[in-house]
Coordinates of C-alpha atoms in Angstrom, one line a residue:
M1 CA 40.3 -3.9 -73.7
A2 CA 39.7 -7.4 -72.3
F3 CA 42.4 -6.7 -69.6
V4 CA 40.7 -3.5 -68.6
T5 CA 37.4 -5.2 -68.5
R6 CA 38.7 -8.0 -66.2
Q7 CA 40.4 -5.4 -64.0
L8 CA 37.1 -3.5 -63.7
V9 CA 35.1 -6.6 -62.9
R10 CA 37.7 -7.7 -60.4
S11 CA 37.6 -4.2 -58.8
V12 CA 33.8 -4.0 -58.6
S13 CA 33.7 -7.6 -57.2
S14 CA 36.3 -6.8 -54.5
S15 CA 34.5 -3.6 -53.6
S16 CA 31.1 -5.4 -53.3
T17 CA 32.6 -8.1 -51.1
A18 CA 34.3 -5.6 -48.9
S19 CA 31.1 -3.6 -48.6
A20 CA 29.0 -6.7 -47.7
S21 CA 31.6 -7.7 -45.1
A22 CA 31.6 -4.2 -43.7
K23 CA 27.9 -4.4 -43.1
K24 CA 28.1 -7.4 -40.9
I25 CA 28.2 -7.0 -37.1
I26 CA 31.3 -8.5 -35.5
V27 CA 30.1 -9.6 -32.2
K28 CA 32.5 -8.9 -29.4
H29 CA 30.2 -8.0 -26.4
V30 CA 27.5 -10.5 -25.5
T31 CA 24.6 -10.1 -23.0
V32 CA 23.1 -13.4 -21.9
I33 CA 19.7 -13.2 -20.2
G34 CA 19.0 -16.2 -18.0
G35 CA 21.5 -17.9 -15.7
G36 CA 20.1 -21.4 -15.9
L37 CA 21.9 -24.4 -17.5
M38 CA 21.5 -23.0 -21.1
G39 CA 22.3 -19.4 -20.3
A40 CA 25.3 -20.3 -18.2
G41 CA 26.5 -22.6 -20.9
I42 CA 26.2 -20.0 -23.6
A43 CA 28.0 -17.4 -21.4
Q44 CA 30.8 -19.9 -20.8
V45 CA 31.5 -20.7 -24.5
A46 CA 31.3 -17.1 -25.4
A47 CA 33.7 -16.0 -22.8
A48 CA 36.1 -19.0 -23.5
T49 CA 36.3 -17.8 -27.2
G50 CA 37.3 -14.2 -26.5
H51 CA 34.0 -12.5 -26.0
T52 CA 33.1 -10.1 -23.2
V53 CA 30.0 -11.4 -21.5
V54 CA 27.4 -10.0 -19.1
L55 CA 25.3 -12.7 -17.5
V56 CA 21.9 -11.5 -16.3
D57 CA 19.3 -13.0 -13.9
Q58 CA 16.8 -11.9 -11.3
T59 CA 18.9 -12.3 -8.1
E60 CA 22.5 -12.3 -7.0
D61 CA 22.0 -15.8 -5.5
I62 CA 21.1 -17.2 -8.9
L63 CA 24.0 -15.5 -10.5
A64 CA 26.4 -16.8 -7.9
K65 CA 25.2 -20.4 -8.5
S66 CA 25.6 -19.8 -12.3
K67 CA 29.2 -18.6 -12.0
K68 CA 30.0 -21.5 -9.7
G69 CA 28.6 -23.9 -12.2
I70 CA 30.5 -22.2 -15.0
E71 CA 33.8 -22.5 -13.0
E72 CA 33.2 -26.2 -12.4
S73 CA 32.5 -26.8 -16.0
L74 CA 35.6 -24.8 -17.1
R75 CA 37.8 -26.9 -14.8
K76 CA 36.5 -30.1 -16.4
V77 CA 37.3 -28.6 -19.8
A78 CA 40.7 -27.5 -18.7
K79 CA 41.6 -30.8 -17.2
K80 CA 41.1 -32.5 -20.6
K81 CA 42.3 -29.7 -22.8
F82 CA 45.5 -28.9 -20.8
A83 CA 46.1 -32.4 -19.3
E84 CA 49.9 -32.0 -19.7
N85 CA 50.0 -28.4 -18.6
P86 CA 47.8 -27.8 -15.5
K87 CA 49.2 -24.2 -15.1
A88 CA 47.9 -23.3 -18.5
G89 CA 44.6 -24.9 -17.6
D90 CA 44.3 -22.7 -14.5
E91 CA 45.1 -19.6 -16.6
F92 CA 42.4 -20.6 -19.1
V93 CA 39.8 -20.9 -16.3
E94 CA 40.8 -17.6 -14.7
K95 CA 40.9 -15.7 -18.0
T96 CA 37.5 -17.0 -19.1
L97 CA 35.9 -16.2 -15.7
S98 CA 37.4 -12.7 -15.8
S99 CA 35.5 -12.1 -19.1
I100 CA 32.1 -12.8 -17.4
S101 CA 30.5 -10.1 -15.3
T102 CA 26.9 -10.3 -13.8
S103 CA 23.9 -8.0 -13.4
T104 CA 20.4 -8.2 -12.2
D105 CA 19.3 -5.2 -14.4
P106 CA 19.3 -6.1 -18.1
A107 CA 18.2 -2.6 -19.2
S108 CA 21.4 -1.1 -17.7
V109 CA 23.8 -3.3 -19.6
V110 CA 22.4 -3.7 -23.1
H111 CA 23.3 -0.2 -24.2
S112 CA 26.8 -1.3 -25.1
T113 CA 26.3 -4.9 -26.2
D114 CA 26.5 -6.3 -29.8
L115 CA 24.3 -9.3 -29.1
V116 CA 21.5 -10.1 -26.6
V117 CA 20.9 -13.8 -26.1
E118 CA 17.7 -14.7 -24.2
A119 CA 17.6 -18.0 -22.4
I120 CA 14.7 -17.6 -19.9
V121 CA 11.5 -19.5 -19.2
E122 CA 9.5 -20.8 -22.3
N123 CA 6.7 -18.3 -21.9
L124 CA 5.8 -16.0 -24.8
K125 CA 4.3 -13.3 -22.7
V126 CA 7.4 -13.1 -20.4
K127 CA 9.8 -13.1 -23.4
N128 CA 7.8 -10.4 -25.1
E129 CA 7.8 -8.2 -22.1
L130 CA 11.6 -8.6 -21.7
F131 CA 12.4 -7.8 -25.3
K132 CA 9.9 -4.9 -25.5
R133 CA 11.7 -3.3 -22.6
L134 CA 15.3 -4.0 -23.8
D135 CA 14.4 -2.7 -27.3
K136 CA 14.2 0.8 -25.7
F137 CA 17.6 0.7 -24.2
A138 CA 19.8 -1.4 -26.6
S139 CA 21.9 0.3 -29.2
E140 CA 20.6 0.5 -32.8
H141 CA 23.1 -2.1 -34.1
T142 CA 22.4 -4.6 -31.3
I143 CA 21.1 -8.0 -32.5
F144 CA 18.5 -9.8 -30.4
V145 CA 18.2 -13.6 -30.4
S146 CA 16.1 -16.2 -28.5
N147 CA 17.3 -19.6 -27.5
T148 CA 13.7 -20.9 -27.5
S149 CA 13.3 -24.5 -28.5
S150 CA 9.5 -24.4 -29.0
L151 CA 8.1 -20.9 -29.6
Q152 CA 8.1 -19.2 -32.9
I153 CA 10.8 -16.6 -33.2
T154 CA 8.5 -14.3 -35.2
N155 CA 6.0 -14.1 -32.3
I156 CA 8.8 -13.0 -30.0
A157 CA 10.4 -10.5 -32.5
N158 CA 7.0 -8.8 -32.9
A159 CA 7.3 -7.3 -29.4
T160 CA 10.2 -5.2 -30.7
M161 CA 10.9 -2.5 -33.4
R162 CA 14.0 -4.4 -34.6
Q163 CA 12.5 -7.4 -36.4
D164 CA 15.3 -7.2 -39.0
R165 CA 17.8 -7.6 -36.2
F166 CA 16.0 -10.5 -34.5
A167 CA 16.6 -14.2 -35.0
G168 CA 16.8 -17.5 -33.2
L169 CA 20.0 -19.2 -31.9
H170 CA 19.1 -22.6 -30.6
F171 CA 21.9 -24.2 -28.6
F172 CA 21.8 -27.7 -27.3
N173 CA 22.4 -29.0 -23.8
P174 CA 25.1 -29.2 -22.5
V175 CA 26.2 -26.2 -24.4
P176 CA 30.0 -26.6 -23.9
M177 CA 29.9 -30.1 -25.4
M178 CA 27.2 -29.9 -28.1
K179 CA 28.6 -28.6 -31.4
L180 CA 25.3 -27.8 -33.1
V181 CA 23.5 -24.5 -33.2
E182 CA 20.3 -23.9 -35.2
V183 CA 20.2 -20.4 -36.7
I184 CA 16.6 -19.4 -37.2
K185 CA 15.8 -16.8 -39.8
T186 CA 12.4 -15.2 -39.8
P187 CA 10.8 -13.5 -42.9
M188 CA 11.9 -10.2 -41.4
T189 CA 15.5 -11.1 -40.4
S190 CA 18.0 -9.2 -42.5
Q191 CA 20.8 -11.0 -44.4
K192 CA 23.2 -8.8 -42.5
T193 CA 21.9 -10.1 -39.2
Y194 CA 21.8 -13.7 -40.4
E195 CA 25.4 -13.6 -41.7
S196 CA 26.6 -11.9 -38.5
L197 CA 25.0 -14.8 -36.4
I198 CA 26.6 -17.5 -38.6
D199 CA 30.0 -15.8 -38.1
F200 CA 29.4 -15.6 -34.3
T201 CA 28.3 -19.2 -34.1
K202 CA 31.5 -20.3 -35.9
A203 CA 33.6 -18.1 -33.6
L204 CA 32.2 -20.1 -30.7
G205 CA 33.6 -23.2 -32.3
K206 CA 30.1 -24.4 -33.1
H207 CA 28.6 -25.8 -36.3
P208 CA 25.6 -23.6 -37.5
V209 CA 22.7 -25.0 -39.5
S210 CA 20.0 -22.8 -41.0
C211 CA 16.3 -23.2 -40.7
K212 CA 13.2 -21.2 -41.3
D213 CA 10.9 -20.2 -38.4
T214 CA 9.0 -23.5 -38.4
P215 CA 7.7 -25.3 -35.2
G216 CA 10.5 -27.2 -33.6
F217 CA 13.1 -26.0 -36.2
I218 CA 15.1 -29.1 -37.4
V219 CA 16.1 -31.2 -34.4
N220 CA 13.0 -31.0 -32.2
R221 CA 10.7 -31.2 -35.2
L222 CA 12.2 -34.6 -36.0
L223 CA 13.0 -35.7 -32.4
V224 CA 9.8 -35.0 -30.5
P225 CA 7.4 -36.8 -32.9
Y226 CA 9.8 -39.8 -32.8
L227 CA 9.7 -39.8 -28.9
M228 CA 5.9 -39.5 -29.0
E229 CA 5.5 -42.4 -31.4
A230 CA 7.6 -44.5 -29.1
V231 CA 5.2 -43.6 -26.3
R232 CA 2.1 -44.4 -28.4
L233 CA 3.7 -47.8 -29.3
Y234 CA 4.0 -48.5 -25.6
E235 CA 0.5 -47.2 -24.7
R236 CA -1.0 -49.5 -27.3
G237 CA 0.7 -52.4 -25.6
D238 CA 2.7 -53.3 -28.7
A239 CA 6.0 -53.4 -26.8
S240 CA 7.5 -52.6 -23.4
K241 CA 9.3 -49.4 -22.9
E242 CA 12.4 -51.4 -22.0
D243 CA 12.3 -53.3 -25.3
I244 CA 11.6 -50.1 -27.2
D245 CA 14.7 -48.5 -25.6
T246 CA 16.9 -51.5 -26.3
S247 CA 15.7 -51.8 -29.9
M248 CA 16.6 -48.2 -30.7
K249 CA 20.0 -48.5 -29.0
L250 CA 21.0 -51.8 -30.5
G251 CA 19.1 -51.6 -33.8
A252 CA 19.4 -47.9 -34.7
G253 CA 22.7 -47.1 -32.9
Y254 CA 21.1 -44.4 -30.7
P255 CA 23.1 -43.7 -27.5
M256 CA 19.8 -43.5 -25.5
G257 CA 16.4 -45.1 -26.0
P258 CA 13.3 -42.8 -26.4
F259 CA 12.1 -43.3 -22.8
E260 CA 15.5 -42.8 -21.3
L261 CA 15.8 -39.6 -23.4
L262 CA 12.4 -38.4 -22.3
D263 CA 13.3 -38.8 -18.7
Y264 CA 16.6 -37.1 -19.2
V265 CA 15.2 -34.1 -21.1
G266 CA 12.2 -33.7 -18.6
L267 CA 8.7 -34.8 -19.3
D268 CA 7.3 -31.3 -18.5
T269 CA 9.6 -29.8 -21.1
V270 CA 8.5 -32.3 -23.8
K271 CA 4.8 -31.8 -22.9
F272 CA 5.2 -28.0 -23.1
I273 CA 6.7 -28.3 -26.6
L274 CA 4.0 -30.7 -27.8
D275 CA 1.2 -28.6 -26.3
G276 CA 2.5 -25.6 -28.1
W277 CA 2.6 -27.4 -31.4
Y278 CA -0.9 -28.8 -30.8
E279 CA -2.3 -25.3 -30.2
V280 CA -0.9 -24.1 -33.5
D281 CA -1.9 -27.2 -35.5
P282 CA -4.5 -29.3 -33.7
K283 CA -5.3 -31.5 -36.7
N284 CA -1.7 -32.7 -37.1
P285 CA -1.6 -36.4 -36.0
L286 CA 2.0 -35.9 -34.9
F287 CA 1.0 -33.3 -32.3
Q288 CA -1.8 -35.1 -30.6
P289 CA -1.8 -35.2 -26.7
I290 CA -0.2 -38.2 -25.0
P291 CA -2.3 -39.6 -22.1
S292 CA 0.6 -41.2 -20.1
L293 CA 2.7 -38.1 -20.5
K294 CA -0.1 -35.9 -19.3
K295 CA -0.6 -38.1 -16.3
L296 CA 3.0 -38.3 -15.3
V297 CA 3.4 -34.5 -15.5
A298 CA 0.3 -34.0 -13.4
E299 CA 1.8 -36.2 -10.8
N300 CA 5.1 -34.3 -10.9
K301 CA 6.9 -37.3 -12.2
L302 CA 9.1 -35.4 -14.6
G303 CA 12.0 -37.8 -15.1
K304 CA 15.5 -37.9 -13.7
K305 CA 15.2 -34.5 -12.1
T306 CA 12.4 -35.6 -9.8
G307 CA 13.5 -39.2 -9.3
E308 CA 10.7 -40.7 -11.4
G309 CA 9.3 -40.5 -14.9
Y310 CA 8.7 -43.4 -17.3
Y311 CA 11.4 -45.0 -15.1
K312 CA 12.2 -44.8 -11.4
Y313 CA 15.6 -43.4 -10.3
K314 CA 17.3 -43.8 -6.9

């Protein structure tokens, strides 16, 4: 009797596991909306790991630049990965590029995709309009994700009728190099969707971490307040920005000081994140506006990309 019971339990358990696995979406076809640094990087790693990718942006010129950037990035990867076999490196580059097609019409390509990854401007209205439109054309099984670093996923998902198949996948720049991906599960995201995205992230060779739909998720929620406290320390005259940067590099082992990192990320980007959090929770002392940051952004001194931020660059 014990033997029969064990066999029955084992059979039921195996059946349940198989059923759960069958429910998950195996992502093979990916549509990436946005051909900027993040979107191009996501398209690159997806194509390099055996996925078929359609990269979408507004114009053919943007897409041409995106594909050129992807090719340059792939050649750098191939040079390291296939140092002793250049021919294999060339084949890797060509095969990856052949897996990426482009389009300027997202509605025409999402009907056959498993996953839509949005990596466009950090503007809730624009994202909502995009997803509301795509929701009408995408297949019922298609999962939607946003790569937003500052907006709440729930507020984006509410523009669609597939809140259970909507989540956040927050990649880090540069995407081909950075291993971490934050997988953001809203209260409406189904377990099937969540597990499918965990599997997809691992298939990309990335390391997924899970987080609820809280402002900033994990990394930015810890990083941005740290950066702002460094600026407040400087604004009070307690220490120079140079000494603050040196202290965090030599004392905490950080590769970059907070002011160097601010200029690298872009002061406009950081201000946008902080402003969004302040709007949601204006009483939180960590989210209070920063005078010097506001002034520099108003003067278009946004960091390395404009030649000047907290530091000047040649």
